[in-house]
């Protein structure tokens, strides 16, 4: 959804729309976000404030995410409020270019006087992710040896790590370190 910012010069504009789950396209195969778990509700207000444009937005929906530890997919609520400041910066070509101020992510959703609200939404979805995405707080992850998902199965390697011989070795190492 491309918005011409000239249309908000006189009065703020409010946009409300819903994005269908099929909209999300992962960039790479190992993206953390698999897709949307349902329609995503988007509300965005755009207003001119001095020389800047202010975007106030809210996203609500569900995301399909890949767990960082066990790599299984899980659903998570997405409730995100955000505020962006944009400014028109004169470019080399003599025309003005919109630029995101205080950006913590290089996002290209503007050209000239226009802004692509779907790109704004996409970047905000990425920013809403926690540092670590876990299907549950105590996710056991994958066995580093055989790759089994330890949330659903116990593998032989686990048993070996609990083997008396292995524990003895650990004790020896501990003794050596403390001396
Ligand atoms: Zn997990
Ligand atoms: Zn294993």
PDB file of N, CA, C and O and ligand atoms in Angstrom, residues 143 145-146 148 155 157, ligand 2:
ATOM      1  N   UNK A 143      19.600 -32.369  20.436  1.00  0.00           N
ATOM      2  CA  UNK A 143      20.818 -33.012  20.930  1.00  0.00           C
ATOM      3  C   UNK A 143      21.972 -32.590  20.020  1.00  0.00           C
ATOM      4  O   UNK A 143      21.868 -32.708  18.798  1.00  0.00           O
ATOM      5  N   UNK A 145      24.638 -33.962  19.481  1.00  0.00           N
ATOM      6  CA  UNK A 145      25.325 -35.094  18.859  1.00  0.00           C
ATOM      7  C   UNK A 145      24.511 -35.682  17.715  1.00  0.00           C
ATOM      8  O   UNK A 145      24.973 -35.776  16.580  1.00  0.00           O
ATOM      9  N   UNK A 146      23.244 -36.049  17.996  1.00  0.00           N
ATOM     10  CA  UNK A 146      22.467 -36.756  16.971  1.00  0.00           C
ATOM     11  C   UNK A 146      21.360 -35.907  16.375  1.00  0.00           C
ATOM     12  O   UNK A 146      20.737 -36.292  15.392  1.00  0.00           O
ATOM     13  N   UNK A 148      18.437 -35.122  17.699  1.00  0.00           N
ATOM     14  CA  UNK A 148      17.069 -35.432  18.150  1.00  0.00           C
ATOM     15  C   UNK A 148      16.469 -34.238  18.871  1.00  0.00           C
ATOM     16  O   UNK A 148      17.178 -33.510  19.570  1.00  0.00           O
ATOM     17  N   UNK A 155      17.504 -39.427  23.530  1.00  0.00           N
ATOM     18  CA  UNK A 155      18.348 -40.211  22.637  1.00  0.00           C
ATOM     19  C   UNK A 155      19.421 -40.940  23.424  1.00  0.00           C
ATOM     20  O   UNK A 155      19.604 -40.721  24.621  1.00  0.00           O
ATOM     21  N   UNK A 157      22.599 -40.608  23.199  1.00  0.00           N
ATOM     22  CA  UNK A 157      23.702 -39.708  23.593  1.00  0.00           C
ATOM     23  C   UNK A 157      23.458 -39.167  24.995  1.00  0.00           C
ATOM     24  O   UNK A 157      24.384 -39.033  25.787  1.00  0.00           O
TER      25      UNK A 157
HETATM   26 ZN1  LIG B   2      21.506 -37.493  20.756  1.00  0.00          ZN
END
